[in-house]
Structures are given as structure tokens and as C-alpha cells.
PDB file of C-alpha atoms in Angstrom:
ATOM      1  CA  MET A  13      46.483  24.743 -53.682  1.00 85.00           C
ATOM      2  CA  LEU A  14      44.601  21.386 -53.244  1.00 83.00           C
ATOM      3  CA  ASP A  15      43.001  22.102 -56.125  1.00 85.00           C
ATOM      4  CA  GLN A  16      46.011  21.869 -58.311  1.00 89.00           C
ATOM      5  CA  PHE A  17      46.696  18.367 -57.582  1.00 91.00           C
ATOM      6  CA  ILE A  18      43.078  16.853 -57.212  1.00 90.00           C
ATOM      7  CA  ASP A  19      41.250  16.980 -59.744  1.00 88.00           C
ATOM      8  CA  ASN A  20      38.154  15.957 -58.941  1.00 91.00           C
ATOM      9  CA  ARG A  21      36.306  19.412 -56.868  1.00 90.00           C
ATOM     10  CA  ALA A  22      34.284  16.933 -54.596  1.00 91.00           C
ATOM     11  CA  THR A  23      36.898  15.057 -53.490  1.00 90.00           C
ATOM     12  CA  ALA A  24      39.189  18.256 -52.910  1.00 89.00           C
ATOM     13  CA  GLU A  25      36.025  19.431 -50.525  1.00 92.00           C
ATOM     14  CA  GLY A  26      35.648  15.880 -49.075  1.00 91.00           C
ATOM     15  CA  LEU A  27      39.388  16.364 -47.531  1.00 93.00           C
ATOM     16  CA  ARG A  28      39.130  20.264 -46.590  1.00 93.00           C
ATOM     17  CA  SER A  29      35.672  19.355 -44.922  1.00 94.00           C
ATOM     18  CA  GLY A  30      37.170  16.394 -42.117  1.00 94.00           C
ATOM     19  CA  VAL A  31      38.764  17.114 -38.966  1.00 94.00           C
ATOM     20  CA  ILE A  32      42.580  17.662 -40.446  1.00 96.00           C
ATOM     21  CA  GLY A  33      40.711  19.278 -43.471  1.00 94.00           C
ATOM     22  CA  SER A  34      41.612  23.281 -43.019  1.00 95.00           C
ATOM     23  CA  HIS A  35      45.420  22.302 -42.648  1.00 96.00           C
ATOM     24  CA  LEU A  36      45.676  20.315 -45.802  1.00 96.00           C
ATOM     25  CA  ASP A  37      45.861  23.631 -48.104  1.00 95.00           C
ATOM     26  CA  SER A  38      48.974  24.941 -46.363  1.00 96.00           C
ATOM     27  CA  PHE A  39      50.779  21.228 -46.110  1.00 97.00           C
ATOM     28  CA  THR A  40      50.267  21.341 -50.324  1.00 96.00           C
ATOM     29  CA  GLU A  41      51.747  24.577 -50.531  1.00 96.00           C
ATOM     30  CA  ARG A  42      54.685  23.251 -47.911  1.00 95.00           C
ATOM     31  CA  LEU A  43      54.935  20.114 -50.184  1.00 96.00           C
ATOM     32  CA  ALA A  44      55.268  21.811 -53.726  1.00 95.00           C
ATOM     33  CA  GLY A  45      57.396  24.475 -52.421  1.00 95.00           C
ATOM     34  CA  LEU A  46      60.100  21.416 -51.523  1.00 95.00           C
ATOM     35  CA  GLY A  47      59.381  20.319 -55.158  1.00 96.00           C
ATOM     36  CA  TYR A  48      57.392  17.310 -54.380  1.00 95.00           C
ATOM     37  CA  ALA A  49      56.049  15.827 -57.269  1.00 96.00           C
ATOM     38  CA  ALA A  50      52.898  16.047 -58.224  1.00 95.00           C
ATOM     39  CA  ALA A  51      51.853  12.275 -57.974  1.00 95.00           C
ATOM     40  CA  THR A  52      53.634  12.697 -54.562  1.00 96.00           C
ATOM     41  CA  VAL A  53      52.055  15.205 -53.005  1.00 96.00           C
ATOM     42  CA  ARG A  54      48.349  13.176 -54.388  1.00 95.00           C
ATOM     43  CA  SER A  55      49.988  10.077 -52.862  1.00 95.00           C
ATOM     44  CA  GLN A  56      50.057  11.980 -49.901  1.00 97.00           C
ATOM     45  CA  LEU A  57      47.040  13.429 -49.579  1.00 97.00           C
ATOM     46  CA  THR A  58      45.476  10.256 -49.919  1.00 95.00           C
ATOM     47  CA  LEU A  59      47.092   8.973 -47.173  1.00 97.00           C
ATOM     48  CA  LEU A  60      46.054  11.964 -45.271  1.00 97.00           C
ATOM     49  CA  GLY A  61      42.248  11.609 -46.211  1.00 96.00           C
ATOM     50  CA  HIS A  62      42.907   7.797 -44.813  1.00 96.00           C
ATOM     51  CA  LEU A  63      44.441   9.606 -41.395  1.00 97.00           C
ATOM     52  CA  ASP A  64      41.228  11.838 -41.234  1.00 96.00           C
ATOM     53  CA  GLN A  65      38.872   9.126 -41.547  1.00 96.00           C
ATOM     54  CA  TRP A  66      40.804   7.345 -39.192  1.00 96.00           C
ATOM     55  CA  MET A  67      40.820  10.241 -36.401  1.00 95.00           C
ATOM     56  CA  ALA A  68      37.148  10.996 -37.109  1.00 94.00           C
ATOM     57  CA  ARG A  69      36.012   7.345 -36.667  1.00 95.00           C
ATOM     58  CA  ARG A  70      38.144   7.557 -33.466  1.00 94.00           C
ATOM     59  CA  ARG A  71      36.681  11.060 -32.521  1.00 93.00           C
ATOM     60  CA  CYS A  72      39.644  12.557 -31.955  1.00 93.00           C
ATOM     61  CA  GLY A  73      40.557  15.813 -33.095  1.00 92.00           C
ATOM     62  CA  VAL A  74      43.082  17.713 -34.884  1.00 93.00           C
ATOM     63  CA  VAL A  75      44.728  19.131 -31.244  1.00 90.00           C
ATOM     64  CA  ASP A  76      44.925  15.383 -30.473  1.00 89.00           C
ATOM     65  CA  LEU A  77      46.914  14.727 -33.128  1.00 92.00           C
ATOM     66  CA  ASN A  78      50.728  13.796 -31.535  1.00 90.00           C
ATOM     67  CA  ASP A  79      53.634  11.051 -32.131  1.00 89.00           C
ATOM     68  CA  GLN A  80      51.324   8.239 -30.567  1.00 89.00           C
ATOM     69  CA  ILE A  81      48.451   8.797 -32.829  1.00 93.00           C
ATOM     70  CA  VAL A  82      50.628   8.785 -35.764  1.00 94.00           C
ATOM     71  CA  ASP A  83      51.959   5.814 -34.454  1.00 93.00           C
ATOM     72  CA  ALA A  84      48.654   3.883 -33.951  1.00 95.00           C
ATOM     73  CA  PHE A  85      47.091   5.130 -37.361  1.00 96.00           C
ATOM     74  CA  ILE A  86      50.260   3.559 -38.863  1.00 96.00           C
ATOM     75  CA  GLU A  87      50.299   0.547 -36.723  1.00 95.00           C
ATOM     76  CA  ASP A  88      46.833   0.021 -37.795  1.00 96.00           C
ATOM     77  CA  ARG A  89      47.586   0.106 -41.527  1.00 96.00           C
ATOM     78  CA  VAL A  90      50.413  -2.341 -41.050  1.00 96.00           C
ATOM     79  CA  ARG A  91      47.248  -5.257 -39.834  1.00 96.00           C
ATOM     80  CA  ARG A  92      45.212  -4.255 -42.419  1.00 95.00           C
ATOM     81  CA  LYS A  93      48.399  -5.024 -44.689  1.00 95.00           C
ATOM     82  CA  GLU A  94      47.569  -1.301 -45.884  1.00 95.00           C
ATOM     83  CA  VAL A  95      51.102   0.570 -45.236  1.00 94.00           C
ATOM     84  CA  HIS A  96      53.448   1.616 -48.255  1.00 95.00           C
ATOM     85  CA  ARG A  97      56.902   3.111 -47.511  1.00 93.00           C
ATOM     86  CA  GLY A  98      56.976   6.149 -46.345  1.00 95.00           C
ATOM     87  CA  ASP A  99      53.739   6.334 -44.735  1.00 97.00           C
ATOM     88  CA  ALA A 100      54.914   6.895 -41.465  1.00 96.00           C
ATOM     89  CA  ALA A 101      56.957   9.520 -42.798  1.00 95.00           C
ATOM     90  CA  THR A 102      54.731  11.505 -44.492  1.00 97.00           C
ATOM     91  CA  VAL A 103      52.026  11.515 -41.122  1.00 97.00           C
ATOM     92  CA  HIS A 104      54.921  12.469 -39.203  1.00 95.00           C
ATOM     93  CA  HIS A 105      55.695  15.400 -42.113  1.00 96.00           C
ATOM     94  CA  PHE A 106      52.291  16.400 -41.498  1.00 97.00           C
ATOM     95  CA  LEU A 107      52.739  16.672 -37.406  1.00 95.00           C
ATOM     96  CA  GLU A 108      55.529  18.346 -37.795  1.00 92.00           C
ATOM     97  CA  HIS A 109      54.028  21.362 -40.423  1.00 95.00           C
ATOM     98  CA  LEU A 110      51.478  21.390 -37.652  1.00 94.00           C
ATOM     99  CA  ARG A 111      53.293  21.564 -34.611  1.00 90.00           C
ATOM    100  CA  GLY A 112      55.470  24.486 -37.254  1.00 89.00           C
ATOM    101  CA  GLN A 113      52.055  26.382 -37.388  1.00 90.00           C
ATOM    102  CA  ARG A 114      51.516  25.753 -33.559  1.00 86.00           C
ATOM    103  CA  VAL A 115      48.036  23.590 -34.597  1.00 90.00           C
ATOM    104  CA  VAL A 116      48.988  21.266 -32.216  1.00 88.00           C
ATOM    105  CA  GLY A 117      51.565  21.056 -29.555  1.00 76.00           C
ATOM    106  CA  SER A 118      55.390  20.165 -29.016  1.00 72.00           C
ATOM    107  CA  PRO A 119      56.289  16.184 -26.847  1.00 67.00           C
ATOM    108  CA  ALA A 120      56.847  19.241 -24.066  1.00 56.00           C
ATOM    109  CA  LEU A 121      56.182  22.571 -23.185  1.00 54.00           C
ATOM    110  CA  MET A 122      56.564  24.528 -20.345  1.00 54.00           C
ATOM    111  CA  VAL A 123      53.331  25.392 -18.920  1.00 60.00           C
ATOM    112  CA  ASP A 124      53.744  29.307 -19.169  1.00 62.00           C
ATOM    113  CA  GLU A 125      54.749  28.910 -22.880  1.00 64.00           C
ATOM    114  CA  TRP A 126      51.967  27.156 -23.503  1.00 62.00           C
ATOM    115  CA  ARG A 127      49.558  29.419 -21.929  1.00 67.00           C
ATOM    116  CA  GLU A 128      51.683  32.653 -23.510  1.00 71.00           C
ATOM    117  CA  MET A 129      51.195  30.495 -26.490  1.00 69.00           C
ATOM    118  CA  GLN A 130      47.496  30.493 -26.283  1.00 70.00           C
ATOM    119  CA  GLY A 131      46.522  34.103 -24.951  1.00 76.00           C
ATOM    120  CA  ARG A 132      46.506  33.108 -21.336  1.00 72.00           C
ATOM    121  CA  PRO A 133      48.140  34.003 -18.084  1.00 68.00           C
ATOM    122  CA  PRO A 134      51.481  32.433 -16.904  1.00 63.00           C
ATOM    123  CA  LEU A 135      49.683  30.771 -13.739  1.00 63.00           C
ATOM    124  CA  GLU A 136      50.116  31.487 -10.096  1.00 60.00           C
ATOM    125  CA  ASN A 137      53.579  30.725  -8.191  1.00 55.00           C
ATOM    126  CA  ASN A 138      54.674  29.017 -11.281  1.00 50.00           C
ATOM    127  CA  ALA A 139      57.165  30.958 -13.287  1.00 48.00           C
ATOM    128  CA  GLY A 140      57.029  28.409 -15.703  1.00 45.00           C
ATOM    129  CA  LYS A 141      59.527  25.614 -13.832  1.00 48.00           C
ATOM    130  CA  VAL A 142      56.803  23.363 -14.740  1.00 47.00           C
ATOM    131  CA  PHE A 143      56.393  21.134 -17.570  1.00 46.00           C
ATOM    132  CA  LEU A 144      53.444  20.303 -19.518  1.00 45.00           C
ATOM    133  CA  ILE A 145      53.944  16.842 -20.961  1.00 44.00           C
ATOM    134  CA  THR A 146      51.446  16.778 -23.850  1.00 47.00           C
ATOM    135  CA  ASN A 147      51.445  16.666 -27.355  1.00 44.00           C
ATOM    136  CA  THR A 148      47.730  18.863 -27.839  1.00 44.00           C
ATOM    137  CA  LEU A 149      46.986  22.022 -27.401  1.00 43.00           C
ATOM    138  CA  ARG A 150      44.390  21.968 -23.868  1.00 46.00           C
ATOM    139  CA  PRO A 151      44.011  24.328 -21.714  1.00 46.00           C
ATOM    140  CA  ALA A 152      46.674  23.945 -19.038  1.00 48.00           C
ATOM    141  CA  LEU A 153      44.395  23.596 -15.296  1.00 50.00           C
ATOM    142  CA  GLU A 154      44.368  26.167 -12.692  1.00 52.00           C
ATOM    143  CA  PRO A 155      44.082  25.225  -9.651  1.00 54.00           C
ATOM    144  CA  GLY A 156      41.085  22.924  -8.722  1.00 58.00           C
ATOM    145  CA  GLU A 157      39.981  22.067 -11.791  1.00 54.00           C
ATOM    146  CA  GLU A 158      39.918  18.408 -13.335  1.00 54.00           C
ATOM    147  CA  PRO A 159      41.369  17.343 -16.180  1.00 51.00           C
ATOM    148  CA  PRO A 160      40.366  16.200 -19.199  1.00 48.00           C
ATOM    149  CA  PRO A 161      40.117  12.265 -20.248  1.00 47.00           C
ATOM    150  CA  SER A 162      43.456  10.847 -21.372  1.00 43.00           C
ATOM    151  CA  LEU A 163      43.465  10.003 -25.552  1.00 38.00           C
ATOM    152  CA  ALA A 164      45.509   6.861 -23.635  1.00 37.00           C
ATOM    153  CA  SER A 165      42.234   5.457 -21.945  1.00 39.00           C
ATOM    154  CA  MET A 166      40.153   5.316 -24.954  1.00 35.00           C
TER     155      MET A 166
END
């Protein structure tokens, strides 16, 4: 689908090979299905290409993408005077697309629900009563496991 909007094959392949690249075709298909003009789709793909490069420089993977990362990206573009009207909405729309595809998590999921999505059994004595406050789909911890480093500490 990306090839229908990006004429340069090398550019399309470059977009596909990035951090978020494997999800751009489905997002493009969604935009086309919603009736977005070709120029708008190209503009949004260009912005997402910048997001991809920004995330790669910060060693973020697609599962790290959340509202805070999106806000930091937009703030960086504002500081550089590179932000355009609609940029924040575009990146948040992409984030919602990833959430709908269950690539990234919602802001808060019940631990058992999240573990079930991952094909993992529920934690013992949890009964789904504890919330996992995260925007990323990282494995929930078993008793005694150490948590991964937080993106907030980067």
C-alpha cells in the first residue's frame, strides 16, 4: 500500500525498514480507506519517517511508543521549529492505530488481560485486580523478577 503513495522505491523501502516501518503499510491502508487525499497521506508518511528516525536515535522500539514519547517527539519538533499544524494529531492517530493492532498497550491494562494478550498465563494470586500502568507491551513480572529500566530515566 505504501508504494501507491511513495513513488521512489528506495524511499518506500527505507520507511519499511525502520523502527515503525512494518506498521506503515497497514496505517497507509487505513488512511486510504478513510478517504485521505494522496498528498495528505504522503505528508503523514513523511512525518512518521521523521518519528522513526527520532525513535531510532533514542534507541526506542515500536513497543516503546506511547503518549509520552509522542509528546516528546512533538516538543522536539516545536523546539526545532519543524512542527506543522496537524503533526500531533497524525502521530497520535498512528499510536491509536498501533493500539488497535495490539502492537502497543493502552495506558493501563489489567495485568491478567495483558498477559492473556501475550499468550502468557495469569500471575498467581493476582485475579486481574492489579493494573499494569504502562504504555508498552513488556512482559509483566513474575515474583522476584527485576523491572526493566524505565524510559523516563533516559
